[in-house]
Coordinates of C-alpha atoms in Angstrom, one line a residue:
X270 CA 83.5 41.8 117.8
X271 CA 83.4 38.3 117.3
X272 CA 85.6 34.7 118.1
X273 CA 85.0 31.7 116.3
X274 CA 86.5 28.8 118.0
X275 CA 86.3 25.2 117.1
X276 CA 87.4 23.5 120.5
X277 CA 88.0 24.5 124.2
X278 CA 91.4 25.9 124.2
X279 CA 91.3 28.0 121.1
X280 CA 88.0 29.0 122.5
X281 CA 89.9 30.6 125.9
X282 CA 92.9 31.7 123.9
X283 CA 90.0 33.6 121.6
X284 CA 87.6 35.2 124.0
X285 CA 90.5 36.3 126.1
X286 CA 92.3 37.3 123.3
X287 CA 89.3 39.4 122.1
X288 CA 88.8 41.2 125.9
X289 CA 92.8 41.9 125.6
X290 CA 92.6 43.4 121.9
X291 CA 89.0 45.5 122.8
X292 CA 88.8 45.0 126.6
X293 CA 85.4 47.4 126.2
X294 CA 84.1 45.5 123.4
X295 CA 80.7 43.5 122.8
X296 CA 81.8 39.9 121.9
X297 CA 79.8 37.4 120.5
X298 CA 81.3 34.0 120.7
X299 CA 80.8 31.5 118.0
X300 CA 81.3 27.5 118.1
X301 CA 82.4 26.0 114.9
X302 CA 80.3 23.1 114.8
X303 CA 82.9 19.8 114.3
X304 CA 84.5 16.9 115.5
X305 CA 85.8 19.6 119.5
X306 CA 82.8 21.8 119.6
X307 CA 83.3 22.2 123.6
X308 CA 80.6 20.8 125.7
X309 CA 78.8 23.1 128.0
X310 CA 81.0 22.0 130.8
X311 CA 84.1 22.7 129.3
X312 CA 82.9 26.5 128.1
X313 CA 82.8 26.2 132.1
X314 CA 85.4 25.3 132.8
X315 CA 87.1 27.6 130.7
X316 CA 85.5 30.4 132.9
X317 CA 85.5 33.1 130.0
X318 CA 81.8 35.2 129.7
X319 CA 80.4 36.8 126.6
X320 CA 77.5 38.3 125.4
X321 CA 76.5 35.7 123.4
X322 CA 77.3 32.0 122.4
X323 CA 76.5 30.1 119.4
X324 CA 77.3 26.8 117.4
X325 CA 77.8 27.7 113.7
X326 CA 77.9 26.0 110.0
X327 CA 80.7 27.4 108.3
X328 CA 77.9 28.9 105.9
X329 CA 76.1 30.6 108.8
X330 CA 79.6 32.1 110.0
X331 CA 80.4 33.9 106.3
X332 CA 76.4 34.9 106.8
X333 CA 77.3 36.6 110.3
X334 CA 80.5 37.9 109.6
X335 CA 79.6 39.9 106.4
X336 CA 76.2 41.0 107.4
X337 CA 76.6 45.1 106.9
X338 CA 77.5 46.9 110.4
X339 CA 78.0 43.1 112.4
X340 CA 81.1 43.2 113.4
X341 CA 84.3 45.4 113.5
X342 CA 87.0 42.7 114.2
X343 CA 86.6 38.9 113.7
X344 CA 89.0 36.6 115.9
X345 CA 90.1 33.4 114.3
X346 CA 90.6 30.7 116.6
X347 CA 90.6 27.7 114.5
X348 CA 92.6 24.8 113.4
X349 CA 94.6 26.6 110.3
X350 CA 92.7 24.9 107.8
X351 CA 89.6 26.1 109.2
X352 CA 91.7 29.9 109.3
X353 CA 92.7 29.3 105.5
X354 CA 88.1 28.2 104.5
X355 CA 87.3 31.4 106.3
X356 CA 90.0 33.7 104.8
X357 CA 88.9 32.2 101.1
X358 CA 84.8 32.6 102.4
X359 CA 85.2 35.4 103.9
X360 CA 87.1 37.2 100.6
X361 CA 84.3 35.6 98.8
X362 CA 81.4 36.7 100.6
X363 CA 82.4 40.4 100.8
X364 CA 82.2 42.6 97.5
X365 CA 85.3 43.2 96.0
X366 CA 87.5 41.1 98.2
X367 CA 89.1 38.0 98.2
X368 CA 91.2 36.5 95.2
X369 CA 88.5 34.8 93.6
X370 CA 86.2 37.9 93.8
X371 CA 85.6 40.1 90.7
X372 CA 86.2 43.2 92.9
X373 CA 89.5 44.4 93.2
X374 CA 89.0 47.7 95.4
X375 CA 88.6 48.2 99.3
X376 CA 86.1 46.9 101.2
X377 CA 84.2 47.8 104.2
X378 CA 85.0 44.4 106.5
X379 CA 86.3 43.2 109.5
X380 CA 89.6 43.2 110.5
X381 CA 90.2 39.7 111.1
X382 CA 93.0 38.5 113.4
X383 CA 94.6 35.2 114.2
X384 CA 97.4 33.0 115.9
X385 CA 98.2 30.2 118.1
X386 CA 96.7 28.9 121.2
X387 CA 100.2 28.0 123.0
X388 CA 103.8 26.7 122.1
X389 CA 103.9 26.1 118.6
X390 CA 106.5 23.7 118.2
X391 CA 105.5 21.3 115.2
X392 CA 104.3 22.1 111.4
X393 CA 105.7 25.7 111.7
X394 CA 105.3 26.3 107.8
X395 CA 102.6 24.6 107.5
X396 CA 100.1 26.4 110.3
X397 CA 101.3 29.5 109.0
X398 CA 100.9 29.4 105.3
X399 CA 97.3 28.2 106.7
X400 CA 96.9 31.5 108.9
X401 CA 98.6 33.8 106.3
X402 CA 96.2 36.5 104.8
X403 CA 94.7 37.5 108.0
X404 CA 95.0 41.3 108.8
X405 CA 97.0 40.2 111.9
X406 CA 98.5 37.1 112.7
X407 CA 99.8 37.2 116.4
X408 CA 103.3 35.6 117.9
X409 CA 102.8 35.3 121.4
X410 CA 106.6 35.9 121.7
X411 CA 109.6 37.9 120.4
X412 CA 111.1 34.1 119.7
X413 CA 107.4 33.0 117.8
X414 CA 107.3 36.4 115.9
X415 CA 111.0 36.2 114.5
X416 CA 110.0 32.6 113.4
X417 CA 107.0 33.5 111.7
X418 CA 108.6 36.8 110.1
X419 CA 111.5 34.3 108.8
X420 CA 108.8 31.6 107.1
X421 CA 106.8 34.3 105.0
X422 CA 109.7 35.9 103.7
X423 CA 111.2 32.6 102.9
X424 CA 108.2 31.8 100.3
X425 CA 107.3 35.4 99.3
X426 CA 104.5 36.1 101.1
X427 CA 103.8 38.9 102.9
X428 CA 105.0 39.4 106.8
X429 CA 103.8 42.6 107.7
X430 CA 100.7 40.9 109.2
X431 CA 102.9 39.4 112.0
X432 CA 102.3 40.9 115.5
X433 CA 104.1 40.7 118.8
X434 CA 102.1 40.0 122.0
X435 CA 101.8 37.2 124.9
X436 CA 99.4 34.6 125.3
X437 CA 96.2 36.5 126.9
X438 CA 96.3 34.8 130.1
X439 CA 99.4 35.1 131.0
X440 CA 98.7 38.7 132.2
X441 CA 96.6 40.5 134.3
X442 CA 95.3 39.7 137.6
X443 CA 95.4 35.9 138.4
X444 CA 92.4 33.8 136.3
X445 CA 89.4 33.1 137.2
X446 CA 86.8 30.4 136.9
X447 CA 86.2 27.4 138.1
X448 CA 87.1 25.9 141.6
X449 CA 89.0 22.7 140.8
X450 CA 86.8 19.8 141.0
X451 CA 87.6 16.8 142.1
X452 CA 87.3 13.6 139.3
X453 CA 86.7 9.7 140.1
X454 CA 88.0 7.1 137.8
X455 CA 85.5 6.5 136.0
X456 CA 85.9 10.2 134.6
X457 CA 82.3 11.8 136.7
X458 CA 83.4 15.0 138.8
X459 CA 82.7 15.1 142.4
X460 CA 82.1 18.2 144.4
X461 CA 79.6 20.9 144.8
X462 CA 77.0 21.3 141.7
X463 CA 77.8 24.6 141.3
X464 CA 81.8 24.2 140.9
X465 CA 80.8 21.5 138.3
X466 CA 78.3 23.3 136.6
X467 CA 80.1 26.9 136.1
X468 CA 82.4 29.4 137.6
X469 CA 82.8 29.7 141.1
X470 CA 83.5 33.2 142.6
X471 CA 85.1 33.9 146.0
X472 CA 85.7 30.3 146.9
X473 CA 89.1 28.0 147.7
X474 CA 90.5 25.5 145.6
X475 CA 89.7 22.5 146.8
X476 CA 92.2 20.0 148.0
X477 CA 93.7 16.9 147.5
X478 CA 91.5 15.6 150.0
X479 CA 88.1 17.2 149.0
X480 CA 88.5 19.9 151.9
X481 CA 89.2 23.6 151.7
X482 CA 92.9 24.5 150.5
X483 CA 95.0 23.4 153.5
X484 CA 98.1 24.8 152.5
X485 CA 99.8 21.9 151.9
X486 CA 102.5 21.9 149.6
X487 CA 101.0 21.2 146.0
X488 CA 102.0 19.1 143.3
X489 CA 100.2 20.0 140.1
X490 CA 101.1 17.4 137.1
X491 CA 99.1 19.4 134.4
X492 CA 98.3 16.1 131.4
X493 CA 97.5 16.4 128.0
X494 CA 95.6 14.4 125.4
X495 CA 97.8 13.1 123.0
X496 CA 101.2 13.9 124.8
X497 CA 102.4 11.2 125.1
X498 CA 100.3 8.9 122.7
X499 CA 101.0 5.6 123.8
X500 CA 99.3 3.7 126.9
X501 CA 102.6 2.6 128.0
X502 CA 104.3 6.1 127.9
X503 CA 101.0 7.3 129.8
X504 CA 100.6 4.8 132.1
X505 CA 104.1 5.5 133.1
X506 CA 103.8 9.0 133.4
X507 CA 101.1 7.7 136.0
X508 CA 102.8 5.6 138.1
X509 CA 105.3 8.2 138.2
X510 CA 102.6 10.4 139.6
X511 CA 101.3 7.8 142.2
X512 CA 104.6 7.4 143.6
X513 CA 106.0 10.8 144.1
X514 CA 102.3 11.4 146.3
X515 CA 104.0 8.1 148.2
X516 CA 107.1 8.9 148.8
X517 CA 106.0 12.8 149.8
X518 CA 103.2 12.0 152.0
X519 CA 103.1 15.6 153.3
X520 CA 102.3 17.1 149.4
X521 CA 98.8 17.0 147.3
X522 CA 99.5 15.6 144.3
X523 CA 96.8 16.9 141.7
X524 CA 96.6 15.4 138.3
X525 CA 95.0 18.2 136.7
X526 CA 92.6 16.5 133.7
X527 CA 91.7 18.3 130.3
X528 CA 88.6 17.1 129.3
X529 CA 86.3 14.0 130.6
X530 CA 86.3 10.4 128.5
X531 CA 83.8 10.9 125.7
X532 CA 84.3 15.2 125.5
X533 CA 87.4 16.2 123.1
X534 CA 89.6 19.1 123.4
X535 CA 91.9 20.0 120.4
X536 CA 94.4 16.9 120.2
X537 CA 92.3 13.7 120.4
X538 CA 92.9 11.9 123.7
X539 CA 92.8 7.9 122.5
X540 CA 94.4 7.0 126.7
X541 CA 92.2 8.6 128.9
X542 CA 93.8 9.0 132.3
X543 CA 90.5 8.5 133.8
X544 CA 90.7 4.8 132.6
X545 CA 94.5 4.0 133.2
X546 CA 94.1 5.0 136.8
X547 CA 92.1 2.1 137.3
X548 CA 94.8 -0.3 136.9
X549 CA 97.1 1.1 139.1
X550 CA 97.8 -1.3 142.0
X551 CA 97.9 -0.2 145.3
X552 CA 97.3 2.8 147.0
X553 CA 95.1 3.9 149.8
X554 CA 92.5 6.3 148.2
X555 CA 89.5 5.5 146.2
X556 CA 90.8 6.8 143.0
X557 CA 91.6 3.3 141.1
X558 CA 94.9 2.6 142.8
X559 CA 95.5 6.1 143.9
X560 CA 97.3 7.4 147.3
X561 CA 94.9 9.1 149.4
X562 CA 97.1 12.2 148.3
X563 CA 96.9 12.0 145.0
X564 CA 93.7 12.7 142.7
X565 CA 92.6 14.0 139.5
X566 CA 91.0 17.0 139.0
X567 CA 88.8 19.3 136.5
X568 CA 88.9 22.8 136.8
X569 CA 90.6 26.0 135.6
X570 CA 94.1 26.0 135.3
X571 CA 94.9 29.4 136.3
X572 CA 93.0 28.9 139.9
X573 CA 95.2 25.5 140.2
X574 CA 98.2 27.8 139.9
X575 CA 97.4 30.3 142.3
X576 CA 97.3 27.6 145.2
X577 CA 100.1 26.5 143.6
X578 CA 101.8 29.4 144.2
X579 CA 100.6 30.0 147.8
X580 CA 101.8 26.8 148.9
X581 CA 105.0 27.0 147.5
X582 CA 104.3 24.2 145.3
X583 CA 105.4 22.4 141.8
X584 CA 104.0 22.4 138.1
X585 CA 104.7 19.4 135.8
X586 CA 104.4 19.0 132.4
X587 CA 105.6 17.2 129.4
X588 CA 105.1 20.4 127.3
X589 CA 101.6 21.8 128.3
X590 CA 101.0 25.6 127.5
X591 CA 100.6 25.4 131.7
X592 CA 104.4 25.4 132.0
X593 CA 104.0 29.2 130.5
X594 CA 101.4 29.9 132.9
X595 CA 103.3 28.7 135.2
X596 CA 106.7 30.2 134.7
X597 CA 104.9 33.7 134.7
X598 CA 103.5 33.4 137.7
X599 CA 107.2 32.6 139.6
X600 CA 105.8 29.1 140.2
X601 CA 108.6 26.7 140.1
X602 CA 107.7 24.3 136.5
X603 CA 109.0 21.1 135.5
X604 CA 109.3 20.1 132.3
X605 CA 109.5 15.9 131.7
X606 CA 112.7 14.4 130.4
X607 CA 111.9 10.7 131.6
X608 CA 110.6 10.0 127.4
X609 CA 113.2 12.0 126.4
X610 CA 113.8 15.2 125.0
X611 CA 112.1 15.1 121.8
X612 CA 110.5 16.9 119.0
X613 CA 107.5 14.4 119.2
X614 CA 106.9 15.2 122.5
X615 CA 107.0 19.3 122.3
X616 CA 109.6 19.2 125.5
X617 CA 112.0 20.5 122.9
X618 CA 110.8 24.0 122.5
X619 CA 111.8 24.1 126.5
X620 CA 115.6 23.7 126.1
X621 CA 117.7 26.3 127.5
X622 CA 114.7 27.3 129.8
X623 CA 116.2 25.7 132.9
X624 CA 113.0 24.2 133.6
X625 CA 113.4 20.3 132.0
X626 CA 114.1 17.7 134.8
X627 CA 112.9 14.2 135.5
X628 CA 110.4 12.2 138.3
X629 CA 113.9 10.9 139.7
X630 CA 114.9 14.6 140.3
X631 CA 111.9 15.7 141.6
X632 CA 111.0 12.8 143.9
X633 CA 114.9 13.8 145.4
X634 CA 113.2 17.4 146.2
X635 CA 114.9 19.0 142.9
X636 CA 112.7 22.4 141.9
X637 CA 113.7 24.1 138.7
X638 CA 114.0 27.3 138.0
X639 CA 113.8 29.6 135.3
X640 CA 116.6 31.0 133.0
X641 CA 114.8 34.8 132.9
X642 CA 116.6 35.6 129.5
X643 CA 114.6 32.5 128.1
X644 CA 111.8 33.5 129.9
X645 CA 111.9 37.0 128.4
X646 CA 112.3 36.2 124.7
X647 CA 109.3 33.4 125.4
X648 CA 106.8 36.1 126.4
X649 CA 106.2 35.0 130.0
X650 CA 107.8 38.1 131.5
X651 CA 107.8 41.7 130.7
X652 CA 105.0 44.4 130.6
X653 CA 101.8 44.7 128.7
X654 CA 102.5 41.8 125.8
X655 CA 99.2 43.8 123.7
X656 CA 100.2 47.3 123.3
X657 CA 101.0 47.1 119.8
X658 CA 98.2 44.4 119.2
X659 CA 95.9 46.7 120.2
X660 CA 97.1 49.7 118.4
X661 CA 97.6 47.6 114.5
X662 CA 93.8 46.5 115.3
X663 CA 92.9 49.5 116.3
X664 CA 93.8 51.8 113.2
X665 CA 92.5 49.3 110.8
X666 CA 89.5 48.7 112.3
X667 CA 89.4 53.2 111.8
X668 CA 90.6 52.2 108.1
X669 CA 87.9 49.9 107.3
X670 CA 85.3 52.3 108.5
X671 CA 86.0 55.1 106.8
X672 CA 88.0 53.6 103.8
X673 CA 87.6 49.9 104.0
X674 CA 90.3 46.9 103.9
X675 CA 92.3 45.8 100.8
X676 CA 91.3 42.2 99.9
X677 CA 91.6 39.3 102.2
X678 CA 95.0 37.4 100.2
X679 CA 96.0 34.5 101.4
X680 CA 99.5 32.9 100.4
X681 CA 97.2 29.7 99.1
X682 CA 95.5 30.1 95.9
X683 CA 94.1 27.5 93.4
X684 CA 97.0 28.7 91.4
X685 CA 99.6 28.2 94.0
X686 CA 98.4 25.0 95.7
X687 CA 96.3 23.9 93.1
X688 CA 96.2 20.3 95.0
X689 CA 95.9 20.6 98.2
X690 CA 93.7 24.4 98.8
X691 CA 90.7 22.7 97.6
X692 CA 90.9 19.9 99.9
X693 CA 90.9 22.1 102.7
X694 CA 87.9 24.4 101.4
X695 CA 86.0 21.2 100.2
X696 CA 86.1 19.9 104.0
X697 CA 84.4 23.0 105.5
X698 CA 81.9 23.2 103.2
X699 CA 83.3 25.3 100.2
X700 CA 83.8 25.5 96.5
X701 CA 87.6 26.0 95.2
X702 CA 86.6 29.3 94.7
X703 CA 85.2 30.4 97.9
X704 CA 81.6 29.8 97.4
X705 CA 79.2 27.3 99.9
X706 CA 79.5 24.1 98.1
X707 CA 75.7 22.8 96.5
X708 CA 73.6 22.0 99.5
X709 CA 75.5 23.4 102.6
X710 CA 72.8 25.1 104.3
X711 CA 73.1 28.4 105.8
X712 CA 70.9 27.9 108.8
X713 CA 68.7 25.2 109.4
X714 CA 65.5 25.9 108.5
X715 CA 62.2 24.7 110.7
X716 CA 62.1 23.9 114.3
X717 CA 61.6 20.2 113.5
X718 CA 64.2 19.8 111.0
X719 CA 66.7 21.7 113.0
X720 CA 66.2 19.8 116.5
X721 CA 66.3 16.7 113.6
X722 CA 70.4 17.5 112.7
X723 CA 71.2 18.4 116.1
X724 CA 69.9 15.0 117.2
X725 CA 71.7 13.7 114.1
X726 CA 74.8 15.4 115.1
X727 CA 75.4 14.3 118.5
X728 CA 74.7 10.9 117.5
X729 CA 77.7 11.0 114.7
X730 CA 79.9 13.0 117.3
X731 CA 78.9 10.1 120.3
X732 CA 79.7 7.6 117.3
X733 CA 83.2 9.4 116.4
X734 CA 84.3 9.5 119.9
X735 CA 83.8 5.5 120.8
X736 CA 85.6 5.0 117.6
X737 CA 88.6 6.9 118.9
X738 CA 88.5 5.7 122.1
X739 CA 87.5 1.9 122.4
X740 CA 87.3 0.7 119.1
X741 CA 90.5 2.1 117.3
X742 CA 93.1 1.1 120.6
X743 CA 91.3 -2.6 120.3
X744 CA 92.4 -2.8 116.3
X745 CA 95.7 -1.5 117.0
X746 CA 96.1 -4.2 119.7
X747 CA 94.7 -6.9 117.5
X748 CA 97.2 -5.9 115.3
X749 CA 100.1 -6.2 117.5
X750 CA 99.2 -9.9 118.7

């Protein structure tokens, strides 16, 4: 079995999804190389083990995935226009597969399976016309799979690929990884080497403070990069933060971080908190302007929970897949109405869960609970959410073994999106027909011209990243003078 991921969430929705689907299975993890190839830290972070891990070219994916006897099932955990350039490569690649191919019969191939990292609440249509084609396509809800069922059959493509389950860590036995680290303001992590470096087993979260879990009541505002966009929206969400640890000196407040300044997760992150913290005035604690009960933190979310949990404690959001981790743990979850309840923002997708409610409200005490017939048709209660997952996967991966698979045929073609398909193929690597563009490389070749590109890489990623972070918010600041 294999997961191709191209950035730190879709690589833990992936691999987990993967030990839910075959939970016996050899899994061999593979990095799309790109703009949120995770940095060893964040794989960390994430907590998820494997047999093996790999950055790959698109071309040394299609060489891996169709080598004879490799692989039984393929996950996709990809941006959808990376979904739609495999599903074309892919068909390609495999004899007798794929609408370009000459081939029209069955082929002995992976099953290859796909969805959504979290709460898909923007360009619906879109990132599914990108996933459709796969063998599977999973809803991570009753509510997601009715959605999806509803936007195939609306354009004449094919449904029957749509699954049922739940996001793969929102069951089982609480996650584990990392021990939360604590994180200065100028984004390094403090703490033990070992909680920084990789997953800690058999140890306590660590407090607001830096000691060992107290048991204090805990406050866990759970960020994300791009949500909000705007420095003002951000740095109000901030002060927001800072003063509720005020005003409740008797609760941690843990500003739980995705990613450090310079790493990138799936949404780009222009306002690092790490940086906006510094001009918070005030406060007690070394943290830029931060009360002495307040910090920010690395570490893995579903550890965060769990002493969340124990201490009776809070989870805030704007609209992070954390409020469903939450909710299915009983933890009480806020959902942010102080910018409004917006499609923008993703806090939309949260109405009727009983869970939205403002800083105002929870600095008076306010905890929010769930409405459990909203919680039920979102997945985050109920039994075993991969029963039927695992069974479709299951008799086709029997089918392509002793019959083989019908062709890979996605809803895109050259014939039905004739301008915007080979746009999408073009940019990983890929003829309009399916075929490694002139000059993409399969695998680099020679040790000295191999460690050449990877030095040349992490220059152009190191390049792309101060672009996004310090050069781009300067022009649009210029610009507003």
């Amino acid at each position: 079995m294999a997961v191709l991921a191209d950035s730190d969430t879709r690589w833990k929705w992936g691999a987990l999804t993967a030990r839910r689907l075959a939970p016996r299975a050899t899994i061999d993890g593979l990095l799309l190389r790109g703009r949120a190839t995770p940095t060893p830290r964040q794989l960390a972070e994430v907590g998820v083990t494997v047999e093996s891990l790999r950055e790959v070219t698109t071309g040394e994916f299609l060489a891996a995935a169709t080598e004879p006897g490799a692989y039984d099932v393929i996950v996709l955990a990809t941006v959808g226009g990376a979904v739609q350039a495999m599903l074309h490569g892919l068909g390609r690649a495999v004899t007798g597969t794929g609408p370009a191919a000459t081939g029209p019969g069955p082929a002995r191939r992976p099953v290859i399976v796909t969805g959504y990292v979290g709460v898909v609440y923007e360009k619906l249509t879109d990132g599914l016309l990108l996933r459709h084609g796969a063998d599977v396509v999973l809803a991570n809800s009753p509510y997601d799979a009715e959605r999806f069922r509803t936007v195939y059959e609306g354009v004449g493509a094919d449904p029957g690929g749509v699954v049922t389950c739940a996001l793969p860590f929102l069951a089982g036995p609480p996650a584990e990884g990392n021990t939360p680290v604590a994180a200065s303001a100028s984004g390094s992590a403090t703490g033990s080497a070992e909680a920084a470096s990789g997953p800690a087993t058999g140890s306590a979260p660590v407090s607001a403070s830096g000691d060992v879990d107290n048991g204090r009541f805990t406050v866990v505002f759970a960020v994300q990069p791009s949500v909000p966009a705007s420095r003002a929206d951000r740095a109000y969400l901030l002060r927001r933060a800072a003063a509720h640890a005020l005003r409740h000196p008797e609760r941690d407040v843990l500003i739980k971080l995705r990613s450090k300044p310079g790493e990138h997760t799936t949404h780009i992150e222009e306002e690092p908190y790490q940086k906006l913290v510094r001009k918070l005035p005030g406060g007690t604690g070394p943290d830029g302007g931060l009360p002495a009960n307040c910090r920010l933190v690395y570490g893995n979310m579903g550890e965060l929970l769990d002493r969340v949990r124990r201490t009776g404690g809070l989870l805030v959001t704007v609209s992070s897949t954390a409020a469903l981790e939450s909710l299915h743990r009983g933890v009480p979850t806020a959902v942010l109405t102080d910018l409004g309840v917006r499609e923008a923002l993703g806090n939309h997708y949260f109405t009727g869960s009983g869970c939205l409610a403002s800083w105002d409200e929870l600095d008076d005490g306010h905890l929010p609970e769930a409405d459990e017939k909203w919680a039920l048709r979102q997945g985050v209660r109920g039994d075993d959410g991969f029963a039927a997952a695992r069974e479709r996967v299951a008799a086709l991966a029997a089918r392509a073994a002793a019959d083989g698979l019908p062709p890979l045929m996605p809803y895109y073609t050259v014939r039905t999106a004739p301008g915007y398909l080979p746009g999408i193929l073009r940019r990983y690597g890929l003829a309009p027909d399916g075929t490694p563009l002139p000059g993409t490389a399969v695998q680099d070749t020679g040790r000295g011209r191999g460690l050449m590109r990877r030095v040349v890489r992490e220059a152009a990623r190191g390049a792309y990243r101060h672009g996004v972070q310090r050069v781009a918010p300067l022009i649009r600041k210029a610009g507003e003078l």
